[in-house]
mmCIF file of C-alpha atoms in Angstrom:
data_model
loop_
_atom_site.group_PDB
_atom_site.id
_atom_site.type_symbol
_atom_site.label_atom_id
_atom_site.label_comp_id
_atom_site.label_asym_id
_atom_site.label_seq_id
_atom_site.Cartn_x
_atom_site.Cartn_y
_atom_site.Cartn_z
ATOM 1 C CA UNK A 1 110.871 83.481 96.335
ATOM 2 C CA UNK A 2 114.575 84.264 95.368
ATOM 3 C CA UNK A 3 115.803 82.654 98.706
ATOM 4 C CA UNK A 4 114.610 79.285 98.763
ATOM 5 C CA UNK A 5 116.888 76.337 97.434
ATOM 6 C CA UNK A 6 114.135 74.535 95.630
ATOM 7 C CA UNK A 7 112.094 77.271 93.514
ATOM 8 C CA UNK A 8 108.540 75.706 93.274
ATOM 9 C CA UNK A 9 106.355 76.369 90.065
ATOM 10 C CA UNK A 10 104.236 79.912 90.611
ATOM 11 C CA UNK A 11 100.474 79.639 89.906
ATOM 12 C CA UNK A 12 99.389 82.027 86.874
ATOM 13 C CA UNK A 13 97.916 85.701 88.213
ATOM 14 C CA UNK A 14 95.460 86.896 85.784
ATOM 15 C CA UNK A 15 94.808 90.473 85.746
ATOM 16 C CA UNK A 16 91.995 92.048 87.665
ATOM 17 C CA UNK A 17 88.711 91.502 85.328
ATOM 18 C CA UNK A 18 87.026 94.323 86.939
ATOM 19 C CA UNK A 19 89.793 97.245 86.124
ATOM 20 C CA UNK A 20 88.919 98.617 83.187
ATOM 21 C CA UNK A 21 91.949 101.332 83.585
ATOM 22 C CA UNK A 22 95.502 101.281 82.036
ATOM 23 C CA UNK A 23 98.086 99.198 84.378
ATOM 24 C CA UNK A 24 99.671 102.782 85.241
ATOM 25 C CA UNK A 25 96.707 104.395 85.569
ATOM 26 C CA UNK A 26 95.406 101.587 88.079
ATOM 27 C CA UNK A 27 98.690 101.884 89.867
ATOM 28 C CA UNK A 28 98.869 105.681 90.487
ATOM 29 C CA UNK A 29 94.732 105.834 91.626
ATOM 30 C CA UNK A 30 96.235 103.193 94.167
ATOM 31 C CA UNK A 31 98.880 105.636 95.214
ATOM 32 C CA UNK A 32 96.295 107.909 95.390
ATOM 33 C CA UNK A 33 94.038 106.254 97.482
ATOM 34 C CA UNK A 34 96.785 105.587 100.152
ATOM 35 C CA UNK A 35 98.252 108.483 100.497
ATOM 36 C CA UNK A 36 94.508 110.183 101.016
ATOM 37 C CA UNK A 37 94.706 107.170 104.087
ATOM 38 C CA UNK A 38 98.148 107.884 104.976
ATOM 39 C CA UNK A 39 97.636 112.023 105.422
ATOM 40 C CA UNK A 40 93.979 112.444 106.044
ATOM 41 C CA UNK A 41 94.553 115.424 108.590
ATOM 42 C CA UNK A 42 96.529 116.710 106.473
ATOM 43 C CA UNK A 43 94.352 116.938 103.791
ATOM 44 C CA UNK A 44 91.467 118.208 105.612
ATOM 45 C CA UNK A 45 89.251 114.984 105.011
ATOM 46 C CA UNK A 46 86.519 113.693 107.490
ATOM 47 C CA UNK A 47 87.036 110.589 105.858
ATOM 48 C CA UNK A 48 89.499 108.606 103.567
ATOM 49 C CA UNK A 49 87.717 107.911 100.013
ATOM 50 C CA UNK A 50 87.887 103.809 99.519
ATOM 51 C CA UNK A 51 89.008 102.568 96.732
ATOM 52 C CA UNK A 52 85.655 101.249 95.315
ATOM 53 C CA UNK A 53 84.466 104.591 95.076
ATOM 54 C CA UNK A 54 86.813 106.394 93.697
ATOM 55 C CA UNK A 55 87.338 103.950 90.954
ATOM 56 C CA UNK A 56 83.283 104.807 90.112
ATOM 57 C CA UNK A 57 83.766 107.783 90.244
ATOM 58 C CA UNK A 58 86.399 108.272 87.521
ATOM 59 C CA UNK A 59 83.398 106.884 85.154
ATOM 60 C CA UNK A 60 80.606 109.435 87.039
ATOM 61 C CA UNK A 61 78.984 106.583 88.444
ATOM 62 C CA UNK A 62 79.747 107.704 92.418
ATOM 63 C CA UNK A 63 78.802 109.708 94.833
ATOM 64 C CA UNK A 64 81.265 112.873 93.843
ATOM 65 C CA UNK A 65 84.340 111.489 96.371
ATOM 66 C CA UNK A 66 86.847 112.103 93.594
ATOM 67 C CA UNK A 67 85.472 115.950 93.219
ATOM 68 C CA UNK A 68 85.834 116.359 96.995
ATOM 69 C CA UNK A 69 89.564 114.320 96.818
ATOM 70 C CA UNK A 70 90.719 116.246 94.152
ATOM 71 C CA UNK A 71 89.229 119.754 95.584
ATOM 72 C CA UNK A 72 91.624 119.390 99.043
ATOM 73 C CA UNK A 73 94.689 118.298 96.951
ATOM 74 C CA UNK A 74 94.316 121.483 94.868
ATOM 75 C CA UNK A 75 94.182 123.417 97.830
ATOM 76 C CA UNK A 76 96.888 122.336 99.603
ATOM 77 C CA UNK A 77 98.831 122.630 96.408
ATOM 78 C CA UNK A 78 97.893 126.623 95.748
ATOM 79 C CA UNK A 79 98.695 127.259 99.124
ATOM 80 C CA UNK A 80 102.152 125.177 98.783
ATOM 81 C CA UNK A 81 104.103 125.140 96.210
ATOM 82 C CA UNK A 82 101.693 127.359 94.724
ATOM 83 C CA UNK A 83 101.484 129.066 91.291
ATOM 84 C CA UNK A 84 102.501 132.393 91.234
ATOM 85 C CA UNK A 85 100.501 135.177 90.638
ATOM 86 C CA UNK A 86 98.345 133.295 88.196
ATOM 87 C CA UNK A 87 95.324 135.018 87.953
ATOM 88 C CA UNK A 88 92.052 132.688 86.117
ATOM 89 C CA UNK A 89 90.100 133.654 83.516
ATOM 90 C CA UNK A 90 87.628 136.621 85.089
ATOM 91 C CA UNK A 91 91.388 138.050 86.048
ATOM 92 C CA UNK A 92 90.740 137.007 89.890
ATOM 93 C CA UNK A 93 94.075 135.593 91.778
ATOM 94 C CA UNK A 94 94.034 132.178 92.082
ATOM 95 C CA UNK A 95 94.949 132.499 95.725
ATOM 96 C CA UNK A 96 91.374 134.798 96.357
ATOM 97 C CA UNK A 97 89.594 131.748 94.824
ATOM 98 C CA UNK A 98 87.930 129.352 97.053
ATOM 99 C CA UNK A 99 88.173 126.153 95.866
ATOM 100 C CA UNK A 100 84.381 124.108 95.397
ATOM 101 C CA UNK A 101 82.831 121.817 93.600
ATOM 102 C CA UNK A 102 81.826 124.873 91.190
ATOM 103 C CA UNK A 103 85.604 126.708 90.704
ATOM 104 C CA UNK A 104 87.177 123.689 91.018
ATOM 105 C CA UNK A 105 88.238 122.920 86.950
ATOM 106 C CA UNK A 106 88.915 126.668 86.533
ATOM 107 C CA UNK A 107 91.223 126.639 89.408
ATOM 108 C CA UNK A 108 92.363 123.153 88.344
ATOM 109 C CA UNK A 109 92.833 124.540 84.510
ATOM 110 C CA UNK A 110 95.103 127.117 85.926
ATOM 111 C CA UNK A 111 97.647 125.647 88.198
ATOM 112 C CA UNK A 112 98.536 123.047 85.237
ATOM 113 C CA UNK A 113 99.014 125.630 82.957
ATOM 114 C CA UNK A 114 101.326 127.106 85.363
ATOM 115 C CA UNK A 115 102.901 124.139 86.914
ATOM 116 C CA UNK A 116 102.883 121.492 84.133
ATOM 117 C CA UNK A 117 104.096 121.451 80.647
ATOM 118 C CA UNK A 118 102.039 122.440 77.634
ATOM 119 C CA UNK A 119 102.938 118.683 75.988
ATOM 120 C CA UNK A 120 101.880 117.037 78.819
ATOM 121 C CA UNK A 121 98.891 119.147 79.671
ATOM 122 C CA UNK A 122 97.831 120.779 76.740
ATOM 123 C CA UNK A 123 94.524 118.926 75.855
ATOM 124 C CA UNK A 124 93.655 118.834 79.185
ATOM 125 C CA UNK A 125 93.593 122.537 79.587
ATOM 126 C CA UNK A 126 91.590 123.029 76.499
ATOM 127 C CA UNK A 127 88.872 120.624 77.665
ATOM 128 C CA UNK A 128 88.560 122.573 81.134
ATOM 129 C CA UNK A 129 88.637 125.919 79.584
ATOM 130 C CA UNK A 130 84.728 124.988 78.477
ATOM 131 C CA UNK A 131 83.559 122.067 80.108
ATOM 132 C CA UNK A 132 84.005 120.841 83.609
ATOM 133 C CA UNK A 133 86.542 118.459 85.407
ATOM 134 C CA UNK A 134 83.769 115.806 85.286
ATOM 135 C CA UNK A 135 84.354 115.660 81.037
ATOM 136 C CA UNK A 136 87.565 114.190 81.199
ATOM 137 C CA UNK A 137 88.821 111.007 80.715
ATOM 138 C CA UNK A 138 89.273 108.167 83.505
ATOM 139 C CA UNK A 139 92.685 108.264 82.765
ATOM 140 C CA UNK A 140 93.477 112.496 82.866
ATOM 141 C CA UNK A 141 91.890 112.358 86.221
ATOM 142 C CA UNK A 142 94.065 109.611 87.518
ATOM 143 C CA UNK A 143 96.586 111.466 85.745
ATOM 144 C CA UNK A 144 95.356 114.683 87.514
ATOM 145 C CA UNK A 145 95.250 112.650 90.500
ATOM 146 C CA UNK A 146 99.131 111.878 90.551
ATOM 147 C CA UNK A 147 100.253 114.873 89.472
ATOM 148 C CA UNK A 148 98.918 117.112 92.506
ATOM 149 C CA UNK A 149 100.302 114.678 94.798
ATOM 150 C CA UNK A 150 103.518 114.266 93.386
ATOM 151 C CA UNK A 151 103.508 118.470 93.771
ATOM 152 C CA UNK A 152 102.586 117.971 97.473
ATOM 153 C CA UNK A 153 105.244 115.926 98.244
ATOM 154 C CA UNK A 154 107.482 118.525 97.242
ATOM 155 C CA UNK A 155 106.080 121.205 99.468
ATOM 156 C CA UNK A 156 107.243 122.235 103.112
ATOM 157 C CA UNK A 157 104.334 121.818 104.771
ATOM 158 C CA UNK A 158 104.162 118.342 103.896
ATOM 159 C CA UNK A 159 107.393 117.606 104.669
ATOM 160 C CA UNK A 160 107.242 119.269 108.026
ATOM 161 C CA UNK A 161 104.384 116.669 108.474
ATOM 162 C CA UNK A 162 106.735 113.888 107.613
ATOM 163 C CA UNK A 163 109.564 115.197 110.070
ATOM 164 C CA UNK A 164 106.772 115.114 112.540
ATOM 165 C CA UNK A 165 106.014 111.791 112.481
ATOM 166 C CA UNK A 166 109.801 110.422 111.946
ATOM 167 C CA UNK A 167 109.891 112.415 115.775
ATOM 168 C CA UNK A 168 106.933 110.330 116.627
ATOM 169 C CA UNK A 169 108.614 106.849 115.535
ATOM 170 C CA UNK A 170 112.015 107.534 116.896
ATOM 171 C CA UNK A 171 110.120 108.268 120.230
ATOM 172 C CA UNK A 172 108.444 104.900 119.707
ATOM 173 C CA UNK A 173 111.599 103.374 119.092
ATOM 174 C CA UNK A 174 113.324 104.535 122.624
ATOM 175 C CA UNK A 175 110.080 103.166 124.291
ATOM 176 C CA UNK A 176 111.078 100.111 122.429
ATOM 177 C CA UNK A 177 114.710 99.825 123.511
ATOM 178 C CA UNK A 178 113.652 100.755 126.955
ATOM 179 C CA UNK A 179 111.245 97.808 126.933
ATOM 180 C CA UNK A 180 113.798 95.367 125.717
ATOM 181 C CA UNK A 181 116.560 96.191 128.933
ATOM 182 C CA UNK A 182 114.296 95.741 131.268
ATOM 183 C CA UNK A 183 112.391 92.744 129.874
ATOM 184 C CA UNK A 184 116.684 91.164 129.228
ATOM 185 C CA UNK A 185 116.975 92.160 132.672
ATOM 186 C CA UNK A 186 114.563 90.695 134.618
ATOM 187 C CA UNK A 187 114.629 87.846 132.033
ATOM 188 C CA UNK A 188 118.515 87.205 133.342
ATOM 189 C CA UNK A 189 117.831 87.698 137.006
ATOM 190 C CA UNK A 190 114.747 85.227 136.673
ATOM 191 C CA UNK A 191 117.103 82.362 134.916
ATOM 192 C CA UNK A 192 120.387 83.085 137.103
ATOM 193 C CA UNK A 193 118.044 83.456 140.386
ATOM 194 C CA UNK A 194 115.342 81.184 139.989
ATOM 195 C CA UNK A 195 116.942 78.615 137.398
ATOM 196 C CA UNK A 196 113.606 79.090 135.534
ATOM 197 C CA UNK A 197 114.660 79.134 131.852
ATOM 198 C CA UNK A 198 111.687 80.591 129.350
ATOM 199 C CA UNK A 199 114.075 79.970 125.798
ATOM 200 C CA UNK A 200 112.120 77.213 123.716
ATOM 201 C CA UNK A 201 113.598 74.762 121.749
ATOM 202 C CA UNK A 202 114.870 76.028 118.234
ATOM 203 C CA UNK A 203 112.889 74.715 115.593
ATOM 204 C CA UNK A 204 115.094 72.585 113.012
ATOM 205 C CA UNK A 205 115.455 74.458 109.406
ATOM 206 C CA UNK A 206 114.795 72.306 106.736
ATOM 207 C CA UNK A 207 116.070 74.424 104.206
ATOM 208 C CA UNK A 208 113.154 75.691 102.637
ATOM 209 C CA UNK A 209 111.679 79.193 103.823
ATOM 210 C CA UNK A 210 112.886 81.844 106.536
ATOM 211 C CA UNK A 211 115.120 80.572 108.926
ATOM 212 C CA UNK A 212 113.757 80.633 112.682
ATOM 213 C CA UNK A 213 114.820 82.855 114.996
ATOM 214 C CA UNK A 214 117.079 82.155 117.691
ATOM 215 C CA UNK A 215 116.001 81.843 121.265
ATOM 216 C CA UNK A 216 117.406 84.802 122.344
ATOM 217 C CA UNK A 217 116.241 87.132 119.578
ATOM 218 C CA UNK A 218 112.614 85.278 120.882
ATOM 219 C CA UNK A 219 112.797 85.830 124.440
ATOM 220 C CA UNK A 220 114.004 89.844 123.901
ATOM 221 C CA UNK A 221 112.191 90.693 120.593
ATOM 222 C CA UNK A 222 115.687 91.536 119.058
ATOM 223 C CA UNK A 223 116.125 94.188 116.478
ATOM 224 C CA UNK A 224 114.412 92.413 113.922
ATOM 225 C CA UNK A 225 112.349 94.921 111.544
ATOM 226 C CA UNK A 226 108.631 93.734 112.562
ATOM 227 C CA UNK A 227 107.699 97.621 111.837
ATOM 228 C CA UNK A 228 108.379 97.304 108.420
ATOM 229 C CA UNK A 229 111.865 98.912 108.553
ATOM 230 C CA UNK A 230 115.644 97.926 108.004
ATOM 231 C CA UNK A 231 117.034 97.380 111.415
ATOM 232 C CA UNK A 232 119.090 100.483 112.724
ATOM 233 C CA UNK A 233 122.772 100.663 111.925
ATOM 234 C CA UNK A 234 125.677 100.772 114.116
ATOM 235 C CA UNK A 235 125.857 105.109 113.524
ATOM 236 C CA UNK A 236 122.206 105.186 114.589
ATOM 237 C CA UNK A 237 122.942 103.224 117.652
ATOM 238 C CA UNK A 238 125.938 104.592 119.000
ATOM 239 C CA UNK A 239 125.855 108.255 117.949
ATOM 240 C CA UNK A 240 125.104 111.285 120.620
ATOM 241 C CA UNK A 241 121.561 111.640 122.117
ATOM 242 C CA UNK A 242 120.890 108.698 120.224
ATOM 243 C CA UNK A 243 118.281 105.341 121.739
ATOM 244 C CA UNK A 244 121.352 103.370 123.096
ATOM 245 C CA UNK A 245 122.947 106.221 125.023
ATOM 246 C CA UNK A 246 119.950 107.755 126.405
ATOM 247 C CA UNK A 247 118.908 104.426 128.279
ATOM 248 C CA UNK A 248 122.378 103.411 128.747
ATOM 249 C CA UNK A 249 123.053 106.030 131.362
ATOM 250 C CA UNK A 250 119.297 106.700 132.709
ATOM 251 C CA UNK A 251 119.239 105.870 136.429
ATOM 252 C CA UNK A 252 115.626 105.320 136.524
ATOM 253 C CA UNK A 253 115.238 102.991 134.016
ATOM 254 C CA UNK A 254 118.251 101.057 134.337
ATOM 255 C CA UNK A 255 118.688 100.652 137.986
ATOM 256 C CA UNK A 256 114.887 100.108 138.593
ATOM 257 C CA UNK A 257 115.365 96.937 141.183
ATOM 258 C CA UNK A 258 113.581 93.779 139.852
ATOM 259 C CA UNK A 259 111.104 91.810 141.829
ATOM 260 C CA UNK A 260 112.330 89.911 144.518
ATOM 261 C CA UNK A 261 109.193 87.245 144.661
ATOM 262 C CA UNK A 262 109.381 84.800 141.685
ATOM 263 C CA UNK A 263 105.412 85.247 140.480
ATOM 264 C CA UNK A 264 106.006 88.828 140.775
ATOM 265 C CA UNK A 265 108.680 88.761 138.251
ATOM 266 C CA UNK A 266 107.380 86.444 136.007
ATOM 267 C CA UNK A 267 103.851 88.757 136.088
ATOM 268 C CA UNK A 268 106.373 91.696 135.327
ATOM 269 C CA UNK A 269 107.618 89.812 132.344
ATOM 270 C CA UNK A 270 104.487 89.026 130.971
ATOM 271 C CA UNK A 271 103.260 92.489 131.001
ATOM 272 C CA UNK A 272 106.287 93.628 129.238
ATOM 273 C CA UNK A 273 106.324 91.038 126.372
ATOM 274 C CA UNK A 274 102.345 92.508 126.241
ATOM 275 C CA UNK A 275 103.421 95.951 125.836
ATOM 276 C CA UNK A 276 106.552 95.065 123.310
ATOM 277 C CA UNK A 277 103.989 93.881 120.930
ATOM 278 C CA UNK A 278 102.060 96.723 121.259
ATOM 279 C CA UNK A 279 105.292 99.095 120.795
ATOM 280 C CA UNK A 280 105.904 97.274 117.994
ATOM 281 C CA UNK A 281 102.733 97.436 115.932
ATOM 282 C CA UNK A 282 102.397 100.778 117.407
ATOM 283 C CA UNK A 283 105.885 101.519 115.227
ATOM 284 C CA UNK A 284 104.786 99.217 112.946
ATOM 285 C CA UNK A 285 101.900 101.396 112.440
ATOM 286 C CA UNK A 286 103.615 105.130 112.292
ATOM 287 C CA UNK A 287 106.142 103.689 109.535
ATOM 288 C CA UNK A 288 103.380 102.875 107.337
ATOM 289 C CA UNK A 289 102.437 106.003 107.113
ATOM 290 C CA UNK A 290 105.451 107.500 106.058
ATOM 291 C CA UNK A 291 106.256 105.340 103.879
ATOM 292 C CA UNK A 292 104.889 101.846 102.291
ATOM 293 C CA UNK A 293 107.994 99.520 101.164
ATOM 294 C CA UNK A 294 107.054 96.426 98.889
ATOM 295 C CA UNK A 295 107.103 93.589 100.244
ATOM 296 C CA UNK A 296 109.567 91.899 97.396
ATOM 297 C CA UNK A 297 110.002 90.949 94.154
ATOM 298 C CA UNK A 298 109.402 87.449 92.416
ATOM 299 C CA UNK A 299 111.478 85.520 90.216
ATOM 300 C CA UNK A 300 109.443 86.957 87.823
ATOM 301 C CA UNK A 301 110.525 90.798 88.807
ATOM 302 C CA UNK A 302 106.467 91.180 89.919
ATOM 303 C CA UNK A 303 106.355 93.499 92.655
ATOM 304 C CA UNK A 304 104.305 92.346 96.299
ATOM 305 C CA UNK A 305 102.578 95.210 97.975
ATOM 306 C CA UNK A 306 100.629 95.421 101.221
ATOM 307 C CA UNK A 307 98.560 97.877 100.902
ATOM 308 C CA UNK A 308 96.165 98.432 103.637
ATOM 309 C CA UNK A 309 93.143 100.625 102.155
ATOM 310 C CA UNK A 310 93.055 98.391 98.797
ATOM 311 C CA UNK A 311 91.841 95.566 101.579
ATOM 312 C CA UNK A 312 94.259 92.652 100.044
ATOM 313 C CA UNK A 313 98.031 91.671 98.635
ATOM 314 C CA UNK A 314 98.684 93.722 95.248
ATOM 315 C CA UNK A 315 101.024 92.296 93.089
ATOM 316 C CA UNK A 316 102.401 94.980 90.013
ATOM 317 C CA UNK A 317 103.273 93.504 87.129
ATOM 318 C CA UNK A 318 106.300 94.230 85.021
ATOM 319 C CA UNK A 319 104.850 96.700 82.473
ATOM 320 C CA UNK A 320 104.651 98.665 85.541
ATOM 321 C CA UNK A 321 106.930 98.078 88.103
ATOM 322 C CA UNK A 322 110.452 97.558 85.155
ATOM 323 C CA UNK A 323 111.607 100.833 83.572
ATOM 324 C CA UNK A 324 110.562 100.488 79.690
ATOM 325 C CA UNK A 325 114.432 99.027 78.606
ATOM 326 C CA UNK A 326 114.153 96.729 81.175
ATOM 327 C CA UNK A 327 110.595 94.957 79.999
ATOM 328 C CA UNK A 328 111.995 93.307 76.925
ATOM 329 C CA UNK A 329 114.411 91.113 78.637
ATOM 330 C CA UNK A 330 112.649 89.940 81.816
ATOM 331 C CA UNK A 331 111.224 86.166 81.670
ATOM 332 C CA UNK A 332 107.696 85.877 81.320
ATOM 333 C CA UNK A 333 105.169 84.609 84.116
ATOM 334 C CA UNK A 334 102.496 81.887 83.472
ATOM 335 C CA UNK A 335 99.755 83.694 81.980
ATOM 336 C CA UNK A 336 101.215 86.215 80.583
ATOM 337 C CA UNK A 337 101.449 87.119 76.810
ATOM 338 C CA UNK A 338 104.011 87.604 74.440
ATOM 339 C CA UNK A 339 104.264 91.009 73.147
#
């Protein structure tokens, strides 16, 4: 929206009617939802919670997925970081405890009085100390929600999950570079050989909108970031054991002969632009998981996520997605009101 010469007039987004949650409570039980889609193994879950039923659930009108969410979080979190040698109120170790649907609040009680601060947790803990996790708020569960998770993220086996997967994309990534010689290569030997040119015409730019690509970034897929990454740098390219090296001086990959017969390359060709699409969402794919970028920003500083367990495009608002000095002096969007 911030590149195009002529800025066309936005339509007015009016707020979800059904969301009956604070903004930053609706934003964090999205986090929550994809990062229960993004490390389901992890987690020990047969089965992602959707979004729908979590969101009943914070008002005790579901079918208990939000007990069950919140009952693996807490136990990856006592296992790592953990919380000591808190012991809960019978004088039993936290760590002896097995987390249900019955200990659950007790356990839960616990680790934020040992992990949290008394200012921010304080009421909370009182509530749980008599009445179950079910008694709370909508919002201290999303609260509860984002807190665990936050405290995952900070733990080593997590992050030995993330490392895993970065392993698993840069792998994907060499299969993608791979991919690309050969497809330039036999895609040079079939236009010098054969005079048989497969470039299209370039589409004119009007000025308005993305720029085409060129017909050479078309024909060998480029380096363009279609898996939702930045494309690699020149130290990632050229730096020891790296993608560019490794295929650079591997005999069987880059002196594999190409076909002599002309349907027999062009067959060959097609087959590789098949599989560079599926490297490519393949990498497309493993990146999401690690990590979800926004899409962009607005001249209105709204925020554009794709988030793929929500079902459809979010867009965050300011009072969300601006730090609170920042709200006061960003322009206001079509339907929104003055505070």
């Amino acid at each position: 929206d911030l590149a195009v010469r002529e800025a066309l007039p936005l339509p007015p987004l009016a707020p979800l009617q059904w969301v009956e949650l604070p903004p930053q409570a609706f934003a964090d039980l999205l986090m929550a939802v994809e990062f229960s889609h993004s490390f389901t193994e992890f987690l020990g879950l047969q089965r992602a919670p959707e979004l729908s039923l979590l969101y009943a659930d914070l008002f005790n009108a579901g079918e208990g997925c939000l007990c069950a969410l919140l009952a693996r979080l807490l136990r990856a979190a006592l296992l790592d970081p953990g919380c000591g040698r808190a012991a809960s109120t019978c004088g039993v170790r936290v760590r002896e405890v097995e987390v249900t649907s019955d200990t659950a609040s007790e356990l839960l009680r616990v680790y934020l009085t040992e992990n949290g601060s008394q200012r921010e947790w304080g009421e909370v803990c009182e509530v749980l100390k008599s009445q179950p996790l079910q008694c709370l708020s909508p919002s201290d569960k999303v609260r509860i929600l984002s807190f665990l998770i936050d405290e995952l993220l900070s733990s080593q086996s997590l992050c030995r999950e993330v490392d895993t997967r970065m392993e698993q994309v840069t792998m994907l990534r060499r299969e993608k570079w791979k991919t690309n010689l050969k497809l330039k290569r036999f895609q040079s030997k079939l236009s010098g050989v054969f005079g048989v040119s497969e470039s299209k015409h370039q589409a004119l730019y009007t000025g308005r909108g993305r720029p085409p690509k060129k017909p050479a970034d078309q024909e060998a897929g480029g380096e363009s970031s279609d898996e939702g990454e930045a494309p690699a740098n020149n130290a990632n390219v050229k730096g020891s054991g790296d993608v560019a090296s490794s295929y650079e001086y591997s005999e069987e990959e880059t002196d594999e002969e190409a076909p002599s017969n002309k349907e027999e390359l062009q067959r060959r060709i097609k087959n590789m632009k098949k599989k560079q699409q599926c490297v490519r969402a393949r990498i497309h794919h493993a990146s999401r998981l690690i990590r979800k970028p926004p899409l962009g920003q607005d001249r209105y500083m709204r925020q554009y996520w794709l988030l793929p367990s929500a079902g459809a495009l979010v867009i965050e608002g300011t009072d969300t997605s601006l730090p609170p000095s920042l709200q006061q002096f960003h322009q206001l969007a079509p339907g929104d009101q003055v505070p």
